[in-house]
Amino acid sequence: MSEPQLKVEDLRVAFATPRGSVQAIDGLSLELEEGETLAIVGESGSGKSVTVRTIMNLLPSTATIEGNITFDGLDLRNVPKERAKHLWGVDVAMIFQDPMTSLNPVKRIGAQITESMLYHLKYSKAQAKARAIELLTQVGIPSPEQRMRQYPHELSGGMRQRVVIAMALACEPKLLIADEPTTALDVTVQKHILDLLGELQEERGMSMILITHDLGVAGGRADQIAVMYAGRIMEEAPASTIFSSMRHPYTEALFESIPSVSDPSHTRLTPIPGRPPDLIELPHGCRYAARCRYAQVTCTEALPELESIGTEHWVACHLPVGTSAGIDARAQNEAAGVTAAGLDLHSTMEIL
Ligand code: SF4
């Protein structure tokens, strides 16, 4: 079998802070096949953005990185200088949450889109201009020639994000990383941008990593979904499997917090009680135990490893949802009103 296009093995990332070492990623492994879309889902601070910033070589010098990352067989932790110039931003490109992170406020849109083509692809000015107009048209920007002469502040948020997508696509990347690409945009624009990314990906056969805190956004747009919590993957499976037979209590809780169109109006969503653990003083057992409705003593003592439970389905849980052990654990906790990790289920129910 051929090697996956992107392979991350046992990645560990820590940041030195005055309070101690923050373990942002703790033993993460991922694989992405060519042309595939992987969505990484989780709350803020789960480590999803640190994961992709590690792949993009964007971490600050305070970060300690362990583990292996390969892209098209190339060791991304030891890229020769000459190759590095034409790797990040060219073969592997990224779209950030806030388009202004990528745009220079004092440079015209046209100059910003053509820059990488002039430098990396050695296009002439006329070629780069023609290609930039083509790209702006492709991402749905009307009057592209006029937009080329404008500055970022003259465009709406949705238009700016389209420009950023055009910039990311300028050098025909093999892998596009989109880090919460629609979070800063209003709902009507969100759908257009995500549809656009899907269409462009299909046309170009690009692989994509989509980072989102919203399981609903990931569904229907990703082939594979990895759910992250406190620096670890809790569950990974094809999108359809995650939605039809999720096995991790955290995935279940995320799912319950998504509004559904079939819900009657004024239906209250189910929030996840508590907050993620302190990444400086991590608990011994399961990272999710303090918030988990299924938690038993074993969960507070032993860290569950990510294990295969079926075709392309992995879960890190001692008492998976839907198994007899999981069903018994939850029933036992509900009868007692409290979990072995101290989560008060009665007060949680009152909040709901
Ligand atoms: Fe973690 Fe235990 Fe809950 Fe599974 S059941 S998520 S191992 S606390």
XYZ file of C-alpha atoms and ligand atoms in Angstrom:
360
model
C 0.000 0.000 0.000
C 1.279 3.491 -0.824
C 2.231 5.882 1.952
C -0.325 8.538 2.928
C 0.399 12.045 1.631
C 0.659 13.422 5.163
C 1.680 11.333 8.131
C 1.954 12.656 11.696
C 3.356 10.189 14.220
C 3.288 10.541 17.999
C 3.464 14.339 17.888
C 4.125 16.094 21.202
C 4.253 19.873 21.470
C 4.941 21.774 24.684
C 5.360 25.491 25.361
C 7.549 26.888 28.117
C 5.619 29.463 30.188
C 6.436 31.200 33.525
C 3.880 28.896 35.215
C 5.379 25.694 33.749
C 5.311 23.596 30.610
C 2.011 23.622 28.675
C 1.515 20.244 26.983
C -0.542 21.423 24.000
C -0.251 18.181 21.962
C 0.322 14.854 23.624
C 0.923 11.845 21.394
C -1.098 12.706 18.302
C -0.964 10.585 15.148
C -2.786 11.347 11.906
C -2.771 10.243 8.284
C -4.189 12.001 5.256
C -4.519 10.420 1.809
C -4.125 12.482 -1.370
C -7.367 14.284 -2.291
C -8.985 13.505 1.067
C -10.515 15.985 3.534
C -9.819 15.537 7.212
C -11.746 17.690 9.687
C -10.177 18.223 13.098
C -12.905 19.153 15.554
C -12.677 20.347 19.147
C -13.197 23.225 21.562
C -10.778 26.159 21.851
C -7.533 25.002 23.431
C -7.942 21.364 22.305
C -4.747 21.607 20.253
C -6.206 21.582 16.739
C -4.620 24.875 15.686
C -1.279 23.956 17.298
C -1.340 20.703 15.288
C -1.682 22.476 11.939
C 0.716 25.254 12.895
C 3.284 22.544 13.640
C 2.710 21.079 10.174
C 3.095 24.614 8.722
C 6.295 25.206 10.700
C 4.719 28.269 12.328
C 5.345 27.604 16.011
C 7.315 30.085 18.134
C 10.777 29.220 19.438
C 9.305 28.562 22.920
C 7.780 25.338 21.540
C 9.387 21.932 22.098
C 8.388 19.494 19.369
C 8.774 15.696 19.357
C 7.514 13.121 16.868
C 7.586 12.727 13.096
C 5.769 14.550 10.320
C 6.169 13.537 6.686
C 4.563 15.100 3.615
C 4.983 13.307 0.268
C 7.794 11.351 1.929
C 9.612 14.541 3.004
C 10.555 14.862 6.681
C 8.877 18.171 7.620
C 10.963 18.497 10.758
C 14.190 18.595 8.740
C 13.481 20.318 5.455
C 16.559 21.498 3.523
C 16.636 25.319 3.298
C 16.223 25.456 -0.480
C 13.229 23.091 -0.412
C 11.644 24.991 2.508
C 11.358 28.158 0.358
C 9.051 26.325 -2.043
C 7.185 24.134 0.415
C 5.158 26.134 2.931
C 2.823 28.531 1.147
C 3.373 26.638 -2.118
C 2.872 22.857 -1.797
C 1.218 23.277 1.603
C -0.859 26.448 2.009
C -2.976 27.703 4.855
C -6.045 29.900 5.300
C -6.384 31.540 8.701
C -9.525 32.384 10.645
C -9.045 36.130 10.368
C -8.287 37.158 6.770
C -6.444 40.238 8.025
C -3.787 37.868 9.474
C -2.787 37.023 5.903
C -3.429 40.355 4.195
C -1.141 43.353 4.280
C -3.399 46.372 4.983
C -1.192 48.808 3.031
C -0.747 46.724 -0.113
C -3.203 46.441 -3.008
C -5.016 43.106 -3.422
C -3.451 42.529 -6.858
C 0.099 42.937 -5.559
C -0.607 40.491 -2.731
C -2.013 37.764 -4.975
C 0.672 38.048 -7.644
C 3.609 38.149 -5.178
C 3.905 34.391 -4.663
C 3.510 33.632 -8.380
C 6.282 36.088 -9.282
C 8.594 34.627 -6.643
C 7.851 30.894 -6.623
C 6.557 30.218 -10.131
C 8.754 32.859 -11.833
C 5.737 34.188 -13.769
C 6.104 37.436 -15.724
C 4.071 40.367 -14.347
C 1.510 40.004 -17.152
C 1.145 36.242 -16.556
C 0.753 36.728 -12.798
C -1.853 39.473 -13.296
C -3.875 37.343 -15.705
C -3.738 34.389 -13.313
C -4.739 36.581 -10.342
C -7.817 37.808 -12.225
C -8.659 34.196 -13.066
C -8.293 33.183 -9.407
C -10.459 36.077 -8.157
C -13.121 35.085 -10.679
C -12.920 31.459 -9.520
C -13.472 32.409 -5.886
C -16.527 34.450 -6.872
C -15.255 38.010 -6.650
C -17.140 40.314 -9.018
C -15.230 42.925 -11.079
C -11.870 41.274 -10.351
C -9.816 43.823 -12.308
C -11.197 46.631 -10.170
C -10.672 44.606 -6.936
C -7.031 44.080 -7.869
C -6.477 47.828 -7.405
C -8.234 47.992 -4.018
C -6.858 47.696 -0.480
C -8.125 45.068 2.003
C -10.121 47.624 4.050
C -12.224 48.394 0.983
C -13.613 44.833 0.916
C -16.180 43.110 3.168
C -15.082 40.290 5.523
C -16.443 37.628 3.149
C -14.651 39.181 0.152
C -11.389 39.399 2.116
C -11.633 35.696 2.990
C -12.183 34.913 -0.719
C -9.060 36.912 -1.554
C -7.127 34.898 1.043
C -8.398 31.673 -0.545
C -7.272 32.947 -3.970
C -3.832 33.747 -2.502
C -3.568 30.299 -0.924
C -4.477 28.648 -4.234
C -2.148 30.805 -6.365
C 0.688 28.262 -6.376
C -1.595 25.210 -6.754
C -1.008 23.652 -3.315
C -1.254 19.892 -2.913
C -2.524 20.329 0.639
C -4.685 23.189 1.867
C -5.094 23.760 5.602
C -8.136 25.833 6.554
C -8.080 26.923 10.202
C -11.623 27.959 11.179
C -11.964 29.679 7.772
C -15.499 30.897 8.394
C -15.634 31.604 12.133
C -15.181 35.354 11.687
C -17.895 35.547 9.023
C -21.668 35.775 9.263
C -23.721 32.635 8.671
C -24.828 33.377 5.096
C -21.228 33.945 3.983
C -20.004 30.848 5.896
C -21.886 28.428 3.690
C -20.679 30.105 0.470
C -17.043 29.955 1.577
C -17.245 26.302 2.648
C -19.049 25.321 -0.575
C -16.418 27.202 -2.550
C -13.579 25.390 -0.778
C -15.257 22.048 -1.485
C -15.699 22.856 -5.187
C -12.140 24.115 -5.624
C -10.802 21.073 -3.835
C -12.704 18.727 -6.096
C -11.583 20.556 -9.238
C -7.923 20.483 -8.224
C -7.733 17.124 -6.414
C -6.213 18.881 -3.409
C -6.118 17.368 0.040
C -7.557 19.498 2.824
C -7.415 19.730 6.599
C -10.389 21.652 7.931
C -10.106 22.900 11.497
C -13.380 23.702 13.212
C -14.960 23.800 16.666
C -18.274 22.901 15.040
C -19.065 19.235 14.378
C -21.971 20.426 12.189
C -19.559 22.268 9.850
C -17.361 19.158 9.560
C -20.283 16.859 8.728
C -20.925 16.536 5.021
C -17.658 18.290 4.112
C -15.040 15.865 5.435
C -14.178 12.273 4.524
C -12.665 11.657 7.933
C -13.247 13.430 11.267
C -10.802 13.514 14.190
C -12.209 14.798 17.490
C -9.544 16.397 19.692
C -9.621 17.177 23.389
C -6.817 18.465 25.610
C -4.079 17.710 23.074
C -5.193 14.183 22.200
C -7.424 12.569 19.604
C -10.464 11.135 21.343
C -12.158 9.605 18.323
C -11.478 9.328 14.624
C -13.685 7.815 11.930
C -15.238 8.485 8.525
C -17.723 11.381 8.832
C -20.729 9.112 8.263
C -19.589 6.749 11.053
C -19.054 9.613 13.500
C -22.601 10.822 12.905
C -24.290 7.401 12.926
C -22.331 5.528 15.582
C -20.105 7.826 17.631
C -18.422 5.987 20.475
C -16.709 8.667 22.550
C -18.680 10.493 25.287
C -17.047 13.783 24.244
C -18.132 13.334 20.603
C -21.619 12.541 21.887
C -21.628 15.694 24.029
C -20.391 17.826 21.096
C -23.120 16.347 18.938
C -25.791 17.181 21.532
C -24.607 20.777 21.580
C -25.345 21.261 17.828
C -28.705 22.833 16.946
C -30.739 20.673 14.561
C -33.219 21.943 11.979
C -35.647 19.245 13.128
C -35.659 20.623 16.709
C -38.785 22.608 17.620
C -38.129 26.349 18.007
C -36.803 27.451 21.416
C -35.253 23.991 22.011
C -32.435 24.471 24.531
C -29.096 23.059 23.461
C -27.171 20.790 25.803
C -23.951 22.481 26.926
C -20.954 20.426 28.016
C -20.530 20.995 31.769
C -17.214 22.209 33.196
C -14.128 23.226 31.275
C -11.089 21.511 29.734
C -8.206 20.571 32.078
C -5.224 22.786 32.853
C -2.607 21.725 30.276
C 0.153 22.432 32.819
C -1.253 20.042 35.438
C -2.938 17.322 33.453
C -4.990 14.664 35.269
C -3.544 11.119 35.525
C -6.417 9.330 33.878
C -8.717 10.309 31.032
C -8.442 14.008 30.140
C -12.219 14.232 29.791
C -13.107 12.456 33.059
C -14.121 15.574 35.039
C -16.814 16.415 32.443
C -17.845 12.915 31.420
C -21.268 11.465 32.308
C -19.859 7.930 31.987
C -16.744 8.312 34.197
C -15.852 5.447 36.555
C -12.869 5.023 38.909
C -10.747 3.398 36.193
C -11.167 6.560 34.085
C -9.529 8.695 36.790
C -6.597 6.271 37.093
C -5.643 5.157 33.590
C -5.260 7.223 30.431
C -7.185 5.501 27.621
C -5.193 4.992 24.419
C -6.667 5.463 20.948
C -7.673 1.967 19.830
C -9.235 0.563 16.692
C -12.854 -0.539 17.197
C -13.809 -1.221 13.590
C -13.068 -0.275 10.008
C -11.251 3.066 10.114
C -12.772 3.815 13.531
C -10.611 4.585 16.564
C -11.658 5.658 20.047
C -9.828 6.517 23.266
C -12.292 5.522 25.980
C -12.558 2.779 28.617
C -16.377 2.745 28.403
C -17.415 3.647 24.851
C -20.903 4.999 24.137
C -23.335 2.313 22.993
C -21.368 -0.623 24.443
C -22.818 -2.536 27.385
C -19.980 -1.230 29.604
C -20.791 2.348 28.562
C -24.541 1.948 28.995
C -24.080 0.438 32.487
C -21.586 3.149 33.503
C -23.924 5.972 32.536
C -26.964 4.334 34.167
C -24.985 3.783 37.366
C -23.846 7.426 37.454
C -27.339 8.739 36.753
C -28.751 6.626 39.572
C -26.080 7.943 41.952
C -26.436 11.519 40.658
C -22.669 11.894 40.533
C -19.808 10.376 38.547
C -16.654 8.783 39.975
C -14.800 11.937 38.890
C -17.150 14.129 40.935
C -19.399 15.568 38.208
C -22.746 16.375 39.824
C -25.282 15.125 37.291
C -28.281 16.638 39.132
C -26.911 20.184 39.000
C -25.872 19.564 35.396
C -29.443 18.561 34.604
C -30.742 21.716 36.348
C -28.610 23.904 34.094
C -30.178 22.247 31.029
Fe -12.877 9.152 29.568
Fe -13.978 7.265 31.026
Fe -15.487 9.154 29.928
Fe -14.348 7.307 28.423
S -15.889 6.972 29.977
S -14.398 9.487 28.051
S -12.427 6.974 29.496
S -13.956 9.449 31.468
